[in-house]
Each structure stands twice: as C-alpha cells, then as structure tokens.
Amino acid sequence: MTDLSAPMTYLLVMGSVALSVLFTLGWAFSRLLRWLAAGLPLRGGKAGRKPAKRSGATRQAGAAKASRSANAGSRRKAKAKAGAKPPSEPWALTRRLAEWRSSIAMAMVAAPTYLVARLVEHGMSFRPPHDVPSGFTTLVIVLGWLAAGLILLALLHRLAVWRCR
C-alpha cells in the first residue's frame, strides 16, 4: 500500500493556489470588460451619470453648510489674492488613474495569495523525502511580482485620487 498523503497535499495546495489565481484573473477580466462596455470615457468620466435628487432637509443642511463655508471661502480668496496661484488641473492620466477603484481590491486579493503560497513553499521545502516542484517555485515568483505591481498600482490610485480632489 502506498502513502497517498504527499500527492494529495500537493493537489490540495496547487488546486487552491490555481483557484485563487483564476478567480483573481477572472475578476480582473470582468472589470476590464465592464470598463470597455462603458464606452471608454476619455474626458470627464462622469458624462453618463445623473446627479442625485436631494430632499428638502438635505437642501437646507446644504444651504447652512454653504453659508458657513462662504465665510471661510472669503478668507481663502483674500489669501489667494495675496500672491498664491491656484493649483493646476490634474493630467488626463491622473484623472484616469483616480477612476480605477478595482486596483485596491485586486491588491488585497493578490498579496495574501502570494503570502500563503510563499508559506506553503516554505513548509514544503522542509519535508524530508520530497522537494518543492520547480513549477510551484515559478508560480510563487510570478505571484510575488503580480502582488507587488498591484500594490504599486493601488498606491498610485490613492495618490491620483488625492491629487484630483
């Protein structure tokens, strides 16, 4: 009788990693298709959206807030006239990056997937009779670079959102 625990462990680990990668890529592909189906908004990006209707209470609260901010606005205008120039308009690339909301979610999926795969690789390397398969090591390296790229893209997204505000 043969020991089936080693092949079953390998299939379980590789299957879960492959499922996670396929789910992430499928989700990214579906977001790309939805983005393309929206018509690739090149300028503005919000041409198809309608402004929300406000209720009476919300209008009154907005009017009170506007009157408070008008006082602060007049002080800001006085300072702006004193010599400070207004900020320039963000670049088109910055506005496009600010619209990509899925980059943070994809980074939040890819980073733990890489960390779990790395942990599994570390655990498999300490099993005495078996070595880590070469394909698994390559997969872990690719997952690491993918996670690093997505984290960088998510950070650029947050920076672009901050710049556009």
Short mmCIF file of C-alpha atoms in Angstrom, two decimals:
data_model
loop_
_atom_site.label_atom_id
_atom_site.label_comp_id
_atom_site.label_asym_id
_atom_site.label_seq_id
_atom_site.Cartn_x
_atom_site.Cartn_y
_atom_site.Cartn_z
CA MET A 1 0.00 0.00 0.00
CA THR A 2 1.39 3.43 -0.94
CA ASP A 3 1.31 6.63 1.04
CA LEU A 4 -1.21 8.97 -0.61
CA SER A 5 -0.75 11.95 1.72
CA ALA A 6 2.07 13.59 -0.30
CA PRO A 7 0.26 13.68 -3.68
CA MET A 8 -3.00 14.72 -2.02
CA THR A 9 -1.27 17.57 -0.19
CA TYR A 10 0.33 18.72 -3.42
CA LEU A 11 -3.01 18.60 -5.28
CA LEU A 12 -4.79 20.43 -2.47
CA VAL A 13 -2.19 23.20 -2.31
CA MET A 14 -1.79 23.62 -6.06
CA GLY A 15 -5.54 23.45 -6.60
CA SER A 16 -6.24 26.19 -4.06
CA VAL A 17 -3.49 28.42 -5.47
CA ALA A 18 -4.71 27.84 -9.03
CA LEU A 19 -8.30 28.57 -7.97
CA SER A 20 -7.24 31.81 -6.30
CA VAL A 21 -5.24 32.91 -9.35
CA LEU A 22 -8.05 32.03 -11.75
CA PHE A 23 -10.60 33.87 -9.59
CA THR A 24 -8.39 36.98 -9.48
CA LEU A 25 -7.73 36.95 -13.22
CA GLY A 26 -11.40 36.29 -13.99
CA TRP A 27 -12.48 39.14 -11.78
CA ALA A 28 -9.93 41.48 -13.39
CA PHE A 29 -11.11 40.38 -16.85
CA SER A 30 -14.76 41.02 -15.95
CA ARG A 31 -13.89 44.51 -14.64
CA LEU A 32 -11.98 45.21 -17.86
CA LEU A 33 -14.97 44.12 -19.94
CA ARG A 34 -17.32 46.32 -17.89
CA TRP A 35 -14.93 49.23 -18.31
CA LEU A 36 -14.77 48.67 -22.07
CA ALA A 37 -18.56 48.29 -22.25
CA ALA A 38 -18.97 51.65 -20.50
CA GLY A 39 -17.54 53.25 -23.63
CA LEU A 40 -14.02 54.16 -22.52
CA PRO A 41 -14.75 57.57 -21.05
CA LEU A 42 -11.82 59.62 -22.28
CA ARG A 43 -12.76 63.00 -20.86
CA GLY A 44 -14.56 63.77 -17.63
CA GLY A 45 -15.61 60.19 -17.00
CA LYS A 46 -18.98 61.11 -15.45
CA ALA A 47 -20.93 62.10 -18.55
CA GLY A 48 -23.38 59.20 -18.24
CA ARG A 49 -24.19 59.71 -14.56
CA LYS A 50 -27.11 61.81 -13.42
CA PRO A 51 -26.89 63.94 -10.31
CA ALA A 52 -28.82 62.61 -7.34
CA LYS A 53 -32.01 64.41 -6.34
CA ARG A 54 -31.84 65.99 -2.92
CA SER A 55 -34.64 66.11 -0.39
CA GLY A 56 -35.78 69.31 1.35
CA ALA A 57 -33.92 68.54 4.59
CA THR A 58 -30.74 67.79 2.68
CA ARG A 59 -31.10 71.05 0.74
CA GLN A 60 -31.49 73.02 3.98
CA ALA A 61 -28.47 71.33 5.53
CA GLY A 62 -26.51 72.03 2.35
CA ALA A 63 -27.53 75.69 2.43
CA ALA A 64 -26.39 76.04 6.06
CA LYS A 65 -23.11 74.37 5.20
CA ALA A 66 -22.70 76.65 2.17
CA SER A 67 -23.19 79.77 4.29
CA ARG A 68 -20.56 78.55 6.78
CA SER A 69 -18.13 77.73 4.01
CA ALA A 70 -18.78 81.11 2.34
CA ASN A 71 -17.16 82.85 5.30
CA ALA A 72 -14.19 80.53 5.13
CA GLY A 73 -14.15 80.92 1.34
CA SER A 74 -13.88 84.69 1.55
CA ARG A 75 -10.86 84.35 3.84
CA ARG A 76 -9.29 81.89 1.40
CA LYS A 77 -9.94 84.24 -1.52
CA ALA A 78 -8.24 87.08 0.34
CA LYS A 79 -5.19 84.88 0.89
CA ALA A 80 -5.26 83.72 -2.74
CA LYS A 81 -5.27 87.32 -3.98
CA ALA A 82 -2.24 87.99 -1.79
CA GLY A 83 0.03 86.09 -4.19
CA ALA A 84 -0.70 82.34 -4.16
CA LYS A 85 -1.64 80.89 -7.53
CA PRO A 86 -4.45 78.30 -7.83
CA PRO A 87 -3.49 74.64 -8.29
CA SER A 88 -3.20 73.42 -11.86
CA GLU A 89 -5.64 70.99 -13.44
CA PRO A 90 -4.65 67.29 -13.00
CA TRP A 91 -3.36 65.48 -16.08
CA ALA A 92 -5.62 63.14 -18.02
CA LEU A 93 -3.57 60.14 -16.86
CA THR A 94 -4.05 61.20 -13.23
CA ARG A 95 -7.81 61.51 -13.73
CA ARG A 96 -7.92 58.06 -15.36
CA LEU A 97 -5.95 56.50 -12.50
CA ALA A 98 -8.31 58.11 -9.98
CA GLU A 99 -11.26 56.31 -11.63
CA TRP A 100 -9.77 52.80 -11.21
CA ARG A 101 -11.38 51.65 -8.00
CA SER A 102 -10.66 47.96 -8.52
CA SER A 103 -6.88 48.22 -8.11
CA ILE A 104 -7.06 48.27 -4.31
CA ALA A 105 -9.34 45.22 -4.19
CA MET A 106 -7.12 43.28 -6.59
CA ALA A 107 -4.06 44.11 -4.49
CA MET A 108 -5.93 42.94 -1.40
CA VAL A 109 -6.53 39.57 -3.10
CA ALA A 110 -3.11 39.10 -4.70
CA ALA A 111 -0.96 39.95 -1.66
CA PRO A 112 -2.48 37.35 0.73
CA THR A 113 -2.49 34.77 -2.08
CA TYR A 114 1.24 35.34 -2.56
CA LEU A 115 1.90 35.18 1.19
CA VAL A 116 0.00 31.89 1.55
CA ALA A 117 1.79 30.39 -1.47
CA ARG A 118 5.13 31.51 -0.02
CA LEU A 119 4.26 29.93 3.32
CA VAL A 120 3.28 26.69 1.59
CA GLU A 121 6.53 26.69 -0.38
CA HIS A 122 8.47 27.19 2.84
CA GLY A 123 6.60 24.33 4.51
CA MET A 124 7.09 22.01 1.53
CA SER A 125 10.84 22.67 1.49
CA PHE A 126 11.19 21.20 5.00
CA ARG A 127 9.52 17.89 4.16
CA PRO A 128 12.43 15.41 4.22
CA PRO A 129 11.66 12.94 1.42
CA HIS A 130 10.30 15.40 -1.18
CA ASP A 131 11.48 18.58 -2.89
CA VAL A 132 9.41 21.57 -3.93
CA PRO A 133 8.31 21.22 -7.57
CA SER A 134 10.00 23.72 -9.89
CA GLY A 135 6.68 24.87 -11.33
CA PHE A 136 5.45 25.81 -7.88
CA THR A 137 8.52 27.96 -7.22
CA THR A 138 7.99 29.75 -10.53
CA LEU A 139 4.33 30.30 -9.67
CA VAL A 140 5.26 31.82 -6.32
CA ILE A 141 7.73 34.19 -8.00
CA VAL A 142 5.13 35.29 -10.57
CA LEU A 143 2.54 35.79 -7.81
CA GLY A 144 5.04 37.91 -5.88
CA TRP A 145 5.70 40.22 -8.82
CA LEU A 146 1.98 40.42 -9.59
CA ALA A 147 1.18 41.35 -5.99
CA ALA A 148 3.96 43.95 -5.91
CA GLY A 149 2.71 45.51 -9.16
CA LEU A 150 -0.88 45.61 -7.94
CA ILE A 151 0.15 47.18 -4.63
CA LEU A 152 2.11 49.83 -6.55
CA LEU A 153 -0.90 50.45 -8.79
CA ALA A 154 -3.17 50.76 -5.73
CA LEU A 155 -0.79 53.31 -4.18
CA LEU A 156 -0.72 55.28 -7.44
CA HIS A 157 -4.53 55.16 -7.48
CA ARG A 158 -4.73 56.65 -3.97
CA LEU A 159 -2.24 59.35 -4.95
CA ALA A 160 -4.26 60.17 -8.07
CA VAL A 161 -7.50 60.39 -6.05
CA TRP A 162 -5.79 62.75 -3.62
CA ARG A 163 -4.47 64.89 -6.48
CA CYS A 164 -7.86 65.13 -8.21
CA ARG A 165 -9.54 66.32 -5.02
#
